[in-house]
Amino acid sequence: MEEGINEEVKSIVRTLLTRKRIGGVHTPEAQLFRKFKNIHDKEIRKKIDEDWKQLETFGYLIRMKKRTKKGTDYHVSLNPKRVFEIKEWIEG
């Protein structure tokens, strides 16, 4: 997996893995990013967003638009085909 990924993004992926959000089980993306709302440095926020999009591009994350009572939100889960690679990346 990518070595240059930010520690904040790594902690989000670790959260998805420990909560077993794999495949059809998903969680709202905004809920995962709540703990970073106090980061006001634009450079760090930009790096987090770039790394998050990079994981989605490489197929480690599944991001889908879900209809909720308040409109539509993005929900994310881990790709079940890539779980073993993700576990190795988190542990190593």
JSON list of C-alpha atoms in Angstrom, two decimals:
[
{"chain": "A", "resi": 1, "resn": "MET", "atom": "CA", "xyz": [0.00, 0.00, 0.00]},
{"chain": "A", "resi": 2, "resn": "GLU", "atom": "CA", "xyz": [1.06, 3.61, -0.22]},
{"chain": "A", "resi": 3, "resn": "GLU", "atom": "CA", "xyz": [3.82, 4.69, 2.17]},
{"chain": "A", "resi": 4, "resn": "GLY", "atom": "CA", "xyz": [3.20, 8.45, 2.01]},
{"chain": "A", "resi": 5, "resn": "ILE", "atom": "CA", "xyz": [-0.33, 8.28, 3.40]},
{"chain": "A", "resi": 6, "resn": "ASN", "atom": "CA", "xyz": [-1.05, 10.66, 6.27]},
{"chain": "A", "resi": 7, "resn": "GLU", "atom": "CA", "xyz": [-1.42, 9.29, 9.83]},
{"chain": "A", "resi": 8, "resn": "GLU", "atom": "CA", "xyz": [-4.86, 10.89, 10.11]},
{"chain": "A", "resi": 9, "resn": "VAL", "atom": "CA", "xyz": [-6.09, 8.97, 7.06]},
{"chain": "A", "resi": 10, "resn": "LYS", "atom": "CA", "xyz": [-4.50, 5.82, 8.44]},
{"chain": "A", "resi": 11, "resn": "SER", "atom": "CA", "xyz": [-6.46, 6.29, 11.68]},
{"chain": "A", "resi": 12, "resn": "ILE", "atom": "CA", "xyz": [-9.72, 6.58, 9.71]},
{"chain": "A", "resi": 13, "resn": "VAL", "atom": "CA", "xyz": [-8.96, 3.36, 7.84]},
{"chain": "A", "resi": 14, "resn": "ARG", "atom": "CA", "xyz": [-8.10, 1.70, 11.16]},
{"chain": "A", "resi": 15, "resn": "THR", "atom": "CA", "xyz": [-11.48, 2.86, 12.52]},
{"chain": "A", "resi": 16, "resn": "LEU", "atom": "CA", "xyz": [-13.28, 1.33, 9.54]},
{"chain": "A", "resi": 17, "resn": "LEU", "atom": "CA", "xyz": [-11.37, -1.91, 10.03]},
{"chain": "A", "resi": 18, "resn": "THR", "atom": "CA", "xyz": [-12.07, -2.19, 13.77]},
{"chain": "A", "resi": 19, "resn": "ARG", "atom": "CA", "xyz": [-15.76, -1.39, 13.26]},
{"chain": "A", "resi": 20, "resn": "LYS", "atom": "CA", "xyz": [-15.84, -4.05, 10.50]},
{"chain": "A", "resi": 21, "resn": "ARG", "atom": "CA", "xyz": [-17.16, -1.66, 7.85]},
{"chain": "A", "resi": 22, "resn": "ILE", "atom": "CA", "xyz": [-16.31, -3.99, 4.98]},
{"chain": "A", "resi": 23, "resn": "GLY", "atom": "CA", "xyz": [-18.27, -4.42, 1.76]},
{"chain": "A", "resi": 24, "resn": "GLY", "atom": "CA", "xyz": [-22.00, -3.88, 2.21]},
{"chain": "A", "resi": 25, "resn": "VAL", "atom": "CA", "xyz": [-21.67, -2.52, 5.74]},
{"chain": "A", "resi": 26, "resn": "HIS", "atom": "CA", "xyz": [-20.97, 1.21, 5.48]},
{"chain": "A", "resi": 27, "resn": "THR", "atom": "CA", "xyz": [-20.77, 4.37, 7.56]},
{"chain": "A", "resi": 28, "resn": "PRO", "atom": "CA", "xyz": [-21.31, 8.06, 6.71]},
{"chain": "A", "resi": 29, "resn": "GLU", "atom": "CA", "xyz": [-18.15, 9.76, 5.49]},
{"chain": "A", "resi": 30, "resn": "ALA", "atom": "CA", "xyz": [-18.91, 12.97, 7.40]},
{"chain": "A", "resi": 31, "resn": "GLN", "atom": "CA", "xyz": [-19.00, 11.01, 10.65]},
{"chain": "A", "resi": 32, "resn": "LEU", "atom": "CA", "xyz": [-15.46, 9.75, 10.07]},
{"chain": "A", "resi": 33, "resn": "PHE", "atom": "CA", "xyz": [-14.11, 13.23, 9.40]},
{"chain": "A", "resi": 34, "resn": "ARG", "atom": "CA", "xyz": [-15.68, 14.84, 12.49]},
{"chain": "A", "resi": 35, "resn": "LYS", "atom": "CA", "xyz": [-12.53, 14.46, 14.55]},
{"chain": "A", "resi": 36, "resn": "PHE", "atom": "CA", "xyz": [-10.61, 16.58, 12.03]},
{"chain": "A", "resi": 37, "resn": "LYS", "atom": "CA", "xyz": [-12.96, 19.57, 12.12]},
{"chain": "A", "resi": 38, "resn": "ASN", "atom": "CA", "xyz": [-10.59, 21.41, 14.48]},
{"chain": "A", "resi": 39, "resn": "ILE", "atom": "CA", "xyz": [-7.68, 21.25, 12.05]},
{"chain": "A", "resi": 40, "resn": "HIS", "atom": "CA", "xyz": [-7.54, 24.76, 10.64]},
{"chain": "A", "resi": 41, "resn": "ASP", "atom": "CA", "xyz": [-4.28, 24.44, 8.71]},
{"chain": "A", "resi": 42, "resn": "LYS", "atom": "CA", "xyz": [-5.25, 24.36, 5.03]},
{"chain": "A", "resi": 43, "resn": "GLU", "atom": "CA", "xyz": [-2.14, 22.43, 4.01]},
{"chain": "A", "resi": 44, "resn": "ILE", "atom": "CA", "xyz": [-2.92, 19.56, 6.38]},
{"chain": "A", "resi": 45, "resn": "ARG", "atom": "CA", "xyz": [-6.60, 19.48, 5.37]},
{"chain": "A", "resi": 46, "resn": "LYS", "atom": "CA", "xyz": [-5.63, 19.42, 1.70]},
{"chain": "A", "resi": 47, "resn": "LYS", "atom": "CA", "xyz": [-3.18, 16.56, 2.29]},
{"chain": "A", "resi": 48, "resn": "ILE", "atom": "CA", "xyz": [-5.84, 14.55, 4.16]},
{"chain": "A", "resi": 49, "resn": "ASP", "atom": "CA", "xyz": [-8.33, 15.05, 1.30]},
{"chain": "A", "resi": 50, "resn": "GLU", "atom": "CA", "xyz": [-5.75, 14.09, -1.34]},
{"chain": "A", "resi": 51, "resn": "ASP", "atom": "CA", "xyz": [-4.75, 10.92, 0.53]},
{"chain": "A", "resi": 52, "resn": "TRP", "atom": "CA", "xyz": [-8.41, 9.96, 1.04]},
{"chain": "A", "resi": 53, "resn": "LYS", "atom": "CA", "xyz": [-9.11, 10.35, -2.70]},
{"chain": "A", "resi": 54, "resn": "GLN", "atom": "CA", "xyz": [-5.95, 8.39, -3.50]},
{"chain": "A", "resi": 55, "resn": "LEU", "atom": "CA", "xyz": [-7.16, 5.42, -1.42]},
{"chain": "A", "resi": 56, "resn": "GLU", "atom": "CA", "xyz": [-10.48, 5.53, -3.26]},
{"chain": "A", "resi": 57, "resn": "THR", "atom": "CA", "xyz": [-8.72, 5.70, -6.63]},
{"chain": "A", "resi": 58, "resn": "PHE", "atom": "CA", "xyz": [-6.55, 2.67, -5.86]},
{"chain": "A", "resi": 59, "resn": "GLY", "atom": "CA", "xyz": [-9.63, 0.67, -4.86]},
{"chain": "A", "resi": 60, "resn": "TYR", "atom": "CA", "xyz": [-9.07, 0.32, -1.12]},
{"chain": "A", "resi": 61, "resn": "LEU", "atom": "CA", "xyz": [-12.27, 2.21, -0.28]},
{"chain": "A", "resi": 62, "resn": "ILE", "atom": "CA", "xyz": [-15.80, 1.94, -1.62]},
{"chain": "A", "resi": 63, "resn": "ARG", "atom": "CA", "xyz": [-17.54, 5.32, -1.63]},
{"chain": "A", "resi": 64, "resn": "MET", "atom": "CA", "xyz": [-21.20, 5.45, -2.55]},
{"chain": "A", "resi": 65, "resn": "LYS", "atom": "CA", "xyz": [-23.94, 8.02, -2.43]},
{"chain": "A", "resi": 66, "resn": "LYS", "atom": "CA", "xyz": [-26.80, 6.97, -0.16]},
{"chain": "A", "resi": 67, "resn": "ARG", "atom": "CA", "xyz": [-30.21, 8.51, 0.24]},
{"chain": "A", "resi": 68, "resn": "THR", "atom": "CA", "xyz": [-31.01, 9.59, 3.79]},
{"chain": "A", "resi": 69, "resn": "LYS", "atom": "CA", "xyz": [-33.95, 11.37, 5.39]},
{"chain": "A", "resi": 70, "resn": "LYS", "atom": "CA", "xyz": [-32.14, 14.70, 5.01]},
{"chain": "A", "resi": 71, "resn": "GLY", "atom": "CA", "xyz": [-31.06, 14.23, 1.40]},
{"chain": "A", "resi": 72, "resn": "THR", "atom": "CA", "xyz": [-28.04, 12.30, 0.18]},
{"chain": "A", "resi": 73, "resn": "ASP", "atom": "CA", "xyz": [-24.71, 11.60, 1.87]},
{"chain": "A", "resi": 74, "resn": "TYR", "atom": "CA", "xyz": [-21.59, 9.75, 0.92]},
{"chain": "A", "resi": 75, "resn": "HIS", "atom": "CA", "xyz": [-21.06, 6.48, 2.76]},
{"chain": "A", "resi": 76, "resn": "VAL", "atom": "CA", "xyz": [-17.79, 4.54, 2.78]},
{"chain": "A", "resi": 77, "resn": "SER", "atom": "CA", "xyz": [-16.63, 1.02, 3.47]},
{"chain": "A", "resi": 78, "resn": "LEU", "atom": "CA", "xyz": [-13.49, -1.00, 2.89]},
{"chain": "A", "resi": 79, "resn": "ASN", "atom": "CA", "xyz": [-13.12, -3.04, -0.27]},
{"chain": "A", "resi": 80, "resn": "PRO", "atom": "CA", "xyz": [-13.55, -6.71, 0.75]},
{"chain": "A", "resi": 81, "resn": "LYS", "atom": "CA", "xyz": [-11.07, -7.82, -1.92]},
{"chain": "A", "resi": 82, "resn": "ARG", "atom": "CA", "xyz": [-8.34, -5.63, -0.43]},
{"chain": "A", "resi": 83, "resn": "VAL", "atom": "CA", "xyz": [-8.85, -6.26, 3.32]},
{"chain": "A", "resi": 84, "resn": "PHE", "atom": "CA", "xyz": [-5.71, -8.38, 3.72]},
{"chain": "A", "resi": 85, "resn": "GLU", "atom": "CA", "xyz": [-3.56, -5.69, 2.10]},
{"chain": "A", "resi": 86, "resn": "ILE", "atom": "CA", "xyz": [-5.12, -3.07, 4.36]},
{"chain": "A", "resi": 87, "resn": "LYS", "atom": "CA", "xyz": [-4.46, -5.17, 7.48]},
{"chain": "A", "resi": 88, "resn": "GLU", "atom": "CA", "xyz": [-0.81, -5.59, 6.50]},
{"chain": "A", "resi": 89, "resn": "TRP", "atom": "CA", "xyz": [-0.50, -1.85, 5.89]},
{"chain": "A", "resi": 90, "resn": "ILE", "atom": "CA", "xyz": [-2.06, -0.96, 9.26]},
{"chain": "A", "resi": 91, "resn": "GLU", "atom": "CA", "xyz": [0.06, -3.47, 11.22]},
{"chain": "A", "resi": 92, "resn": "GLY", "atom": "CA", "xyz": [3.31, -2.77, 9.39]}
]
